[in-house]
Every structure is written in C-alpha cells, then in structure tokens.
Amino acid sequence: MINSHAQPHQAYDEFSLVLDPAAYEPLPEDWLIGITDVVSSTLAIKSGRYEDVNFAGASIIAALGNAWGSFDFPFVFRGDGAAFALPPHGIMAATSALRQVASFARSDLDLTLRIGLLTVREIRNSGRDVRVARYAASENATYAMFAGGGLKWAEQQIKSGRYLVKPGRYATKPDLTGLSCDWTPFPSQRGEILSLLVEPDDHTSPEVFAALAKRVLAVFDAPSHRSHPVPVDMAIPRDIAMLKGSGKRVDAKRWSEVAASSDFRKFDDGLRLTLDCTPEQIDRVEAILAPARARGEINFGLHRQSHALMTCLVPSGSPDSHLHFLDGMGGGYAKAAEMMEAGALGDVQHHVL
C-alpha cells in the first residue's frame, strides 16, 4: 500500500506478526493524518441505517484514492469512519476529499460526517506516535496497520473540536467509483458475529499488549478458518454470498477471493476484530480481558449481533486489488466503542471516588 521510501516495504502475511512492535516503522513528521467519523452513528444504526453509516465511513478512502490517482497510501476503515496518512504534498487532495465526503454524507445520506486533518509532528508533540506496518490479507489485498497511539489521540482531539476541516461552501461531488454495498448481510454460522475493540492503556508497554492480543487471537484461531465472518465454504445456505436484488450467487473462485481480501482483523492502535464465533469463545475472551482491564493494562468494548456487513472497494485502475471492509450489522464497531467509552468513564469515576 505504501510506496514512499519512508514506508515499510515488507508486508506480513501472518496477522500475528503485525502484533510485534518491531514490525512498525514511524511516519515522517510532515505527513498528514486525516480522520473522519459519523456524528451520532449509534442513533443512525439504531434506526436501521447501518449500511449508510458504513458507506459514509468508507467514503473518504474511495474519494481520496480516486482523487490521488492511487490507493497506495495507509488507511484504515473503522465502521463509522476512517483514518488515513498522506505525504505533505497531498494536502490539497486531502482537504478537498474530506470536504467532498462531508458534503455528500449530509446531502445524500442525511448524516453528519466530522472531518479533521493534522500532521504527524503535532501528534508527536503530544507524546504519541504514528507507526505503520503492512499486512497482506491475500495476494490482492494489503492493509495498513497503525500503532503508537497517535490515531486514537487525533480522533479524540477532533471530536473535541480541534484540527477540524471547515466544510467547503461549494464542495463538488466526491468520486466514489468502486465503492459499493452489493452483498446481502452475512448471518453468523457459529453463533454470533462479534465486534471487538481492545486498546492498551497509555502506560502499557507494546510487548505486554502484544502478549495479551496473542492470547485473545488464540481463542478465535482454534476453529477452522479462524472465525472468519465471511463464509469461505461455498457449500453454505442459499441466503449467503448473494448479490443484493439479484438473487444470484457468485462462483466459488470469485467468492474465495472476496473472503480472503476482507479486513476482519486489523491493528489500529489496538485490536479491531469482526468475527464469527461461538458464545463460549466470547466468554473465554471476556475472561481474559476483564482482569487485564481491572489491572489498568487495557480497555475493551464488544458487541454481539446476528449478521456481518461488507462494504467493498474495487479500484478502477486495478480491479484485482479489491478491498472488503467488514463491520457488524447490529452496531458493530460503533457499539463496541460505546461500551469501551463507558468502561473508561467508569474507571475515571472509580478513581475519583
């Protein structure tokens, strides 16, 4: 994804390897970090607008890649928003794309998209960092992984009103070519679709967090297909792997490529997972995470739902490099983040008392 000399060239094909702090390389100080998120996303999801929220969340990735002429930059889809990094000469493209998708979300989706932009230098001045690694989910899909706490801090600042990009008065339509929500939602095959966020405390060492993350992944990696929410086996019920409105299923080869290229596991200043798993697996993971949170090592949030949702991006210049962004249909990452924020608030109140 990254072709700058300042970026890591190696792409790891084992997800456990991107849990190693040594896999990450720092971004240059003058690089830009962009953040988007849907305001009041949980309310929109509660009213059944989860597809609109995900589409708005992924829109900056499509708009910026199409405007930039390449998707060769680090980005991460977060369900109700996204984050990206771009070299300094991309400031006009980044600002324009951010304004375009905010205008599009408002006019076409009736959603408010918060947009912000700042530099890596400003993040480092706060004591955080932005480091990037590359994870090859398949031959055709490589995703950026982020570490250092910088994106989390930047999102907090933007939500508090700093580094906001002012909406353009006459923003043109964004070029969202290649972005679609063509698949029907995927029902769980193992019991529940789990959206899980796990973030380290500011004082937790990367090594301690990596060890904990590996324990969590080991619970989900035990069954075949590693709790993949997109069913890989084509011998599945007829209501899965269906294109919306057509009643048609895709051939096995194309479907296996779609499944392999999805982002159901990522590292974004912490673990961000969308998994198909059993209730017992979720209970086992909670039994690992709750004591770690009590020790002040991490915070976590999770949400259980019946279906997963996929938003797809097929770049027009390289259709083989298709990317598939996953979230839970019943609130997903937004609901998990809500639980995590409630947990953090509870910790603060506990310390105050």
Coordinates of C-alpha atoms in Angstrom, one line a residue:
M1 CA 0.0 0.0 0.0
I2 CA 2.9 2.3 0.7
N3 CA 5.4 3.2 -2.0
S4 CA 7.3 6.1 -0.3
H5 CA 10.9 5.4 0.6
A6 CA 10.0 6.4 4.2
Q7 CA 7.5 3.5 4.4
P8 CA 7.9 -0.2 5.3
H9 CA 8.4 -2.3 2.2
Q10 CA 7.7 -5.7 3.8
A11 CA 4.2 -7.0 4.0
Y12 CA 3.5 -9.6 6.6
D13 CA 1.1 -12.4 5.6
E14 CA 0.6 -13.7 9.2
F15 CA -1.6 -11.4 11.3
S16 CA 0.2 -12.4 14.5
L17 CA 3.4 -10.8 13.1
V18 CA 1.8 -7.3 13.0
L19 CA 1.3 -7.6 16.7
D20 CA 5.1 -7.3 17.1
P21 CA 6.1 -3.7 17.8
A22 CA 9.2 -4.2 15.7
A23 CA 7.1 -4.6 12.6
Y24 CA 6.2 -0.9 12.7
E25 CA 8.1 2.0 11.2
P26 CA 7.4 5.7 12.0
L27 CA 5.8 8.0 9.5
P28 CA 7.8 11.2 8.6
E29 CA 6.9 14.2 10.8
D30 CA 5.5 16.3 7.9
W31 CA 3.0 13.6 6.8
L32 CA -0.7 14.3 7.2
I33 CA -3.2 12.3 9.2
G34 CA -6.9 12.6 8.3
I35 CA -9.8 11.4 10.4
T36 CA -13.5 11.0 9.7
D37 CA -16.4 9.8 11.8
V38 CA -20.1 9.9 11.6
V39 CA -21.6 12.0 14.4
S40 CA -24.3 10.2 16.4
S41 CA -23.6 7.0 14.5
T42 CA -25.2 4.8 17.2
L43 CA -28.5 6.6 16.8
A44 CA -28.4 6.2 13.0
I45 CA -27.6 2.5 13.4
K46 CA -30.4 2.1 15.9
S47 CA -32.8 3.3 13.3
G48 CA -31.6 0.6 10.9
R49 CA -29.2 2.8 8.9
Y50 CA -26.1 0.7 9.4
E51 CA -25.3 0.4 5.6
D52 CA -25.4 4.2 5.2
V53 CA -23.1 4.6 8.2
N54 CA -20.6 2.1 6.8
F55 CA -20.8 3.7 3.4
A56 CA -20.2 7.2 4.8
G57 CA -17.3 5.7 6.9
A58 CA -15.6 4.2 3.9
S59 CA -16.3 7.1 1.5
I60 CA -13.1 9.1 2.3
I61 CA -10.9 6.1 1.3
A62 CA -12.6 5.9 -2.1
A63 CA -12.8 9.6 -2.7
L64 CA -9.1 10.2 -1.7
G65 CA -7.8 7.3 -3.7
N66 CA -9.7 8.3 -6.8
A67 CA -8.5 11.9 -6.4
W68 CA -4.9 10.9 -5.6
G69 CA -4.8 8.6 -8.6
S70 CA -3.6 5.7 -6.4
F71 CA -4.7 3.8 -3.3
D72 CA -1.0 3.4 -2.4
F73 CA -1.3 5.2 1.0
P74 CA -2.0 4.0 4.5
F75 CA -5.7 3.9 5.6
V76 CA -8.0 2.1 7.9
F77 CA -11.8 1.6 7.9
R78 CA -13.4 1.9 11.3
G79 CA -17.1 1.3 10.7
D80 CA -18.5 4.8 11.2
G81 CA -15.4 6.5 9.9
A82 CA -11.8 6.0 8.7
A83 CA -8.3 7.3 9.1
F84 CA -5.5 7.8 6.5
A85 CA -2.0 9.1 6.1
L86 CA -0.7 11.1 3.2
P87 CA 2.6 12.9 2.3
P88 CA 2.6 16.7 2.8
H89 CA 2.2 17.5 -0.9
G90 CA -1.2 15.8 -0.7
I91 CA -2.7 18.5 1.5
M92 CA -5.0 19.9 -1.3
A93 CA -6.2 16.5 -2.3
A94 CA -6.9 15.5 1.3
T95 CA -8.7 18.7 2.2
S96 CA -10.8 18.6 -0.9
A97 CA -11.7 15.0 -0.5
L98 CA -12.6 15.5 3.2
R99 CA -14.9 18.4 2.3
Q100 CA -16.5 16.5 -0.6
V101 CA -17.4 13.4 1.5
A102 CA -18.7 15.6 4.4
S103 CA -21.0 17.3 1.9
F104 CA -22.0 14.0 0.3
A105 CA -22.9 12.5 3.6
R106 CA -25.0 15.5 4.5
S107 CA -26.8 15.8 1.2
D108 CA -27.2 12.2 0.0
L109 CA -27.2 10.2 3.3
D110 CA -28.5 12.8 5.8
L111 CA -25.6 12.1 8.1
T112 CA -23.1 14.5 9.6
L113 CA -19.5 13.5 9.0
R114 CA -16.9 15.0 11.3
I115 CA -13.6 15.6 9.3
G116 CA -10.2 16.6 10.6
L117 CA -6.6 16.9 9.5
L118 CA -3.3 17.4 11.3
T119 CA 0.4 16.5 11.0
V120 CA 2.4 13.6 12.5
R121 CA 4.5 16.3 14.1
E122 CA 1.5 17.7 16.0
I123 CA 0.7 14.1 17.2
R124 CA 4.3 13.5 18.3
N125 CA 4.3 16.8 20.3
S126 CA 1.5 15.2 22.4
G127 CA 3.8 12.3 23.3
R128 CA 2.1 9.8 20.9
D129 CA 3.4 8.4 17.6
V130 CA 2.1 7.1 14.3
R131 CA 3.9 4.0 13.1
V132 CA 2.8 1.8 10.2
A133 CA 3.1 -1.8 9.2
R134 CA 1.7 -3.7 6.2
Y135 CA -0.5 -6.8 6.4
A136 CA -1.1 -8.9 3.3
A137 CA -4.5 -10.4 3.8
S138 CA -4.3 -12.0 0.4
E139 CA -2.3 -11.7 -2.9
N140 CA -4.6 -8.9 -3.9
A141 CA -5.3 -7.0 -0.7
T142 CA -2.7 -5.3 1.6
Y143 CA -3.9 -3.3 4.5
A144 CA -2.1 -0.7 6.7
M145 CA -1.8 -1.4 10.4
F146 CA -1.3 1.5 12.8
A147 CA 0.5 1.7 16.2
G148 CA 1.8 4.3 18.6
G149 CA -1.4 5.7 20.0
G150 CA -1.4 8.7 17.5
L151 CA -4.6 7.9 15.6
K152 CA -6.5 7.4 18.9
W153 CA -5.3 10.7 20.2
A154 CA -6.0 12.5 16.9
E155 CA -9.6 11.2 16.9
Q156 CA -10.1 12.4 20.5
Q157 CA -8.8 15.8 19.6
I158 CA -11.0 16.1 16.5
K159 CA -14.1 15.0 18.5
S160 CA -13.3 17.8 21.0
G161 CA -13.2 20.4 18.2
R162 CA -9.5 20.7 17.4
Y163 CA -8.0 20.2 13.9
L164 CA -11.4 20.3 12.2
V165 CA -11.6 20.9 8.5
K166 CA -14.2 23.5 7.8
P167 CA -16.8 22.4 5.3
G168 CA -16.5 23.8 1.8
R169 CA -19.2 26.2 0.7
Y170 CA -19.3 24.8 -2.8
A171 CA -18.0 21.3 -2.4
T172 CA -18.2 19.1 -5.5
K173 CA -19.4 15.5 -5.5
P174 CA -16.7 13.1 -4.4
D175 CA -15.6 10.4 -6.9
L176 CA -16.7 7.2 -5.2
T177 CA -16.1 5.0 -8.1
G178 CA -15.6 1.4 -7.0
L179 CA -17.3 1.8 -3.6
S180 CA -20.4 -0.4 -3.1
C181 CA -22.5 -2.3 -0.6
D182 CA -23.6 -5.0 -3.1
W183 CA -23.7 -8.0 -0.7
T184 CA -26.6 -9.1 1.5
P185 CA -25.6 -9.3 5.2
F186 CA -23.9 -12.5 6.3
P187 CA -25.6 -14.4 9.1
S188 CA -23.4 -16.0 11.7
Q189 CA -22.6 -19.6 11.1
R190 CA -21.1 -20.3 14.6
G191 CA -23.4 -18.5 16.9
E192 CA -22.7 -14.7 16.9
I193 CA -20.9 -12.0 15.0
L194 CA -18.6 -10.3 17.4
S195 CA -17.3 -6.7 17.1
L196 CA -14.3 -6.4 19.4
L197 CA -12.1 -3.4 20.2
V198 CA -9.1 -3.8 22.6
E199 CA -6.8 -0.9 23.3
P200 CA -3.7 -0.6 25.5
D201 CA -3.6 1.9 28.4
D202 CA -1.1 4.7 27.8
H203 CA 1.3 3.2 30.3
T204 CA 1.1 -0.4 29.0
S205 CA 4.2 -1.5 27.1
P206 CA 3.7 -2.7 23.5
E207 CA 5.2 -6.0 24.4
V208 CA 2.7 -6.6 27.2
F209 CA -0.2 -5.7 24.9
A210 CA 1.1 -7.9 22.1
A211 CA 1.2 -10.9 24.5
L212 CA -2.4 -10.2 25.6
A213 CA -3.5 -9.8 22.0
K214 CA -2.0 -13.1 21.0
R215 CA -3.9 -14.8 23.9
V216 CA -7.1 -13.3 22.5
L217 CA -6.4 -14.4 19.0
A218 CA -5.5 -17.9 20.1
V219 CA -9.1 -18.3 21.3
F220 CA -10.5 -17.4 17.9
D221 CA -7.9 -19.1 15.8
A222 CA -8.7 -22.5 17.2
P223 CA -11.5 -23.4 14.8
S224 CA -11.1 -23.7 11.1
H225 CA -11.0 -20.5 9.1
R226 CA -10.1 -18.5 12.2
S227 CA -13.6 -17.3 12.9
H228 CA -13.8 -15.6 9.5
P229 CA -17.2 -13.8 9.3
V230 CA -17.3 -14.2 5.5
P231 CA -18.1 -17.9 4.9
V232 CA -15.3 -19.3 2.8
D233 CA -17.0 -22.6 2.0
M234 CA -19.4 -22.3 -0.9
A235 CA -21.4 -25.3 0.4
I236 CA -23.4 -22.9 2.5
P237 CA -27.1 -21.9 2.9
R238 CA -28.6 -20.2 -0.2
D239 CA -29.1 -16.9 1.6
I240 CA -25.3 -16.3 1.9
A241 CA -22.9 -14.9 -0.7
M242 CA -25.8 -13.3 -2.5
L243 CA -25.7 -10.1 -4.6
K244 CA -28.5 -7.7 -3.4
G245 CA -31.6 -7.6 -5.5
S246 CA -30.4 -10.2 -8.0
G247 CA -30.9 -13.5 -6.1
K248 CA -27.6 -14.6 -7.7
R249 CA -24.7 -16.2 -6.0
V250 CA -21.1 -15.7 -7.3
D251 CA -18.8 -18.5 -8.5
A252 CA -16.5 -20.2 -6.0
K253 CA -13.3 -18.7 -7.3
R254 CA -14.5 -15.1 -7.1
W255 CA -16.1 -15.7 -3.7
S256 CA -12.8 -17.2 -2.2
E257 CA -11.0 -14.0 -3.4
V258 CA -13.6 -11.8 -1.7
A259 CA -13.3 -13.7 1.5
A260 CA -9.5 -13.7 1.5
S261 CA -9.3 -10.0 0.8
S262 CA -11.6 -8.8 3.7
D263 CA -10.3 -6.8 6.7
F264 CA -11.9 -8.8 9.5
R265 CA -8.7 -8.5 11.6
K266 CA -6.7 -5.3 11.9
F267 CA -4.4 -3.4 14.3
D268 CA -5.4 0.2 14.7
D269 CA -3.8 1.4 17.9
G270 CA -5.2 -1.8 19.3
L271 CA -7.1 -4.9 18.1
R272 CA -10.1 -4.3 15.8
L273 CA -11.9 -7.5 15.0
T274 CA -15.1 -8.6 13.3
L275 CA -15.5 -12.3 13.9
D276 CA -18.0 -15.2 13.6
C277 CA -17.6 -17.2 16.8
T278 CA -19.4 -19.2 19.5
P279 CA -20.8 -17.6 22.7
E280 CA -18.3 -19.8 24.6
Q281 CA -15.4 -18.2 22.7
I282 CA -16.7 -14.7 23.6
D283 CA -17.0 -15.7 27.2
R284 CA -13.4 -17.0 27.3
V285 CA -12.1 -13.8 25.8
E286 CA -14.0 -11.7 28.2
A287 CA -12.4 -13.8 31.0
I288 CA -9.0 -12.8 29.6
L289 CA -9.8 -9.1 29.0
A290 CA -11.8 -8.2 32.2
P291 CA -8.9 -8.9 34.6
A292 CA -6.5 -7.0 32.3
R293 CA -8.8 -4.0 32.4
A294 CA -9.0 -4.3 36.2
R295 CA -5.2 -4.2 36.3
G296 CA -5.3 -1.0 34.2
E297 CA -3.5 -2.6 31.3
I298 CA -6.2 -2.2 28.6
N299 CA -9.7 -1.1 27.9
F300 CA -12.1 -3.0 25.6
G301 CA -15.5 -3.0 24.1
L302 CA -17.5 -5.7 22.4
H303 CA -20.9 -6.0 20.7
R304 CA -22.7 -9.2 19.7
Q305 CA -25.0 -9.3 16.7
S306 CA -26.5 -11.8 14.2
H307 CA -25.0 -10.6 10.9
A308 CA -21.9 -9.1 9.4
L309 CA -21.9 -6.4 6.8
M310 CA -19.4 -5.8 4.0
T311 CA -18.6 -2.6 2.1
C312 CA -16.4 -3.2 -1.0
L313 CA -13.9 -1.1 -2.8
V314 CA -12.7 -2.1 -6.2
P315 CA -10.2 0.5 -7.5
S316 CA -10.9 1.2 -11.2
G317 CA -7.3 1.3 -12.1
S318 CA -6.5 -2.1 -10.6
P319 CA -9.7 -4.2 -10.3
D320 CA -7.7 -7.2 -8.9
S321 CA -6.8 -5.2 -5.8
H322 CA -10.2 -5.3 -4.4
L323 CA -10.7 -4.5 -0.7
H324 CA -13.6 -5.6 1.5
F325 CA -14.4 -3.7 4.7
L326 CA -16.3 -5.6 7.4
D327 CA -18.4 -4.5 10.3
G328 CA -21.2 -6.0 12.5
M329 CA -24.7 -5.2 11.2
G330 CA -26.2 -4.6 14.6
G331 CA -24.0 -1.6 15.6
G332 CA -20.6 -3.2 15.2
Y333 CA -17.5 -1.1 16.0
A334 CA -19.7 1.9 16.9
K335 CA -21.4 -0.1 19.7
A336 CA -18.1 -1.7 20.8
A337 CA -16.6 1.8 21.1
E338 CA -19.6 3.0 23.1
M339 CA -19.0 0.2 25.6
M340 CA -15.3 1.0 25.7
E341 CA -16.0 4.6 26.4
A342 CA -18.4 3.6 29.2
G343 CA -15.7 1.4 30.7
A344 CA -13.2 4.3 30.6
L345 CA -15.7 6.6 32.3
G346 CA -16.4 4.0 34.9
D347 CA -12.6 3.8 35.6
V348 CA -12.4 7.5 36.0
Q349 CA -15.4 7.7 38.4
H350 CA -13.9 4.8 40.4
H351 CA -10.6 6.7 40.8
V352 CA -12.4 9.9 41.7
L353 CA -14.4 8.1 44.4

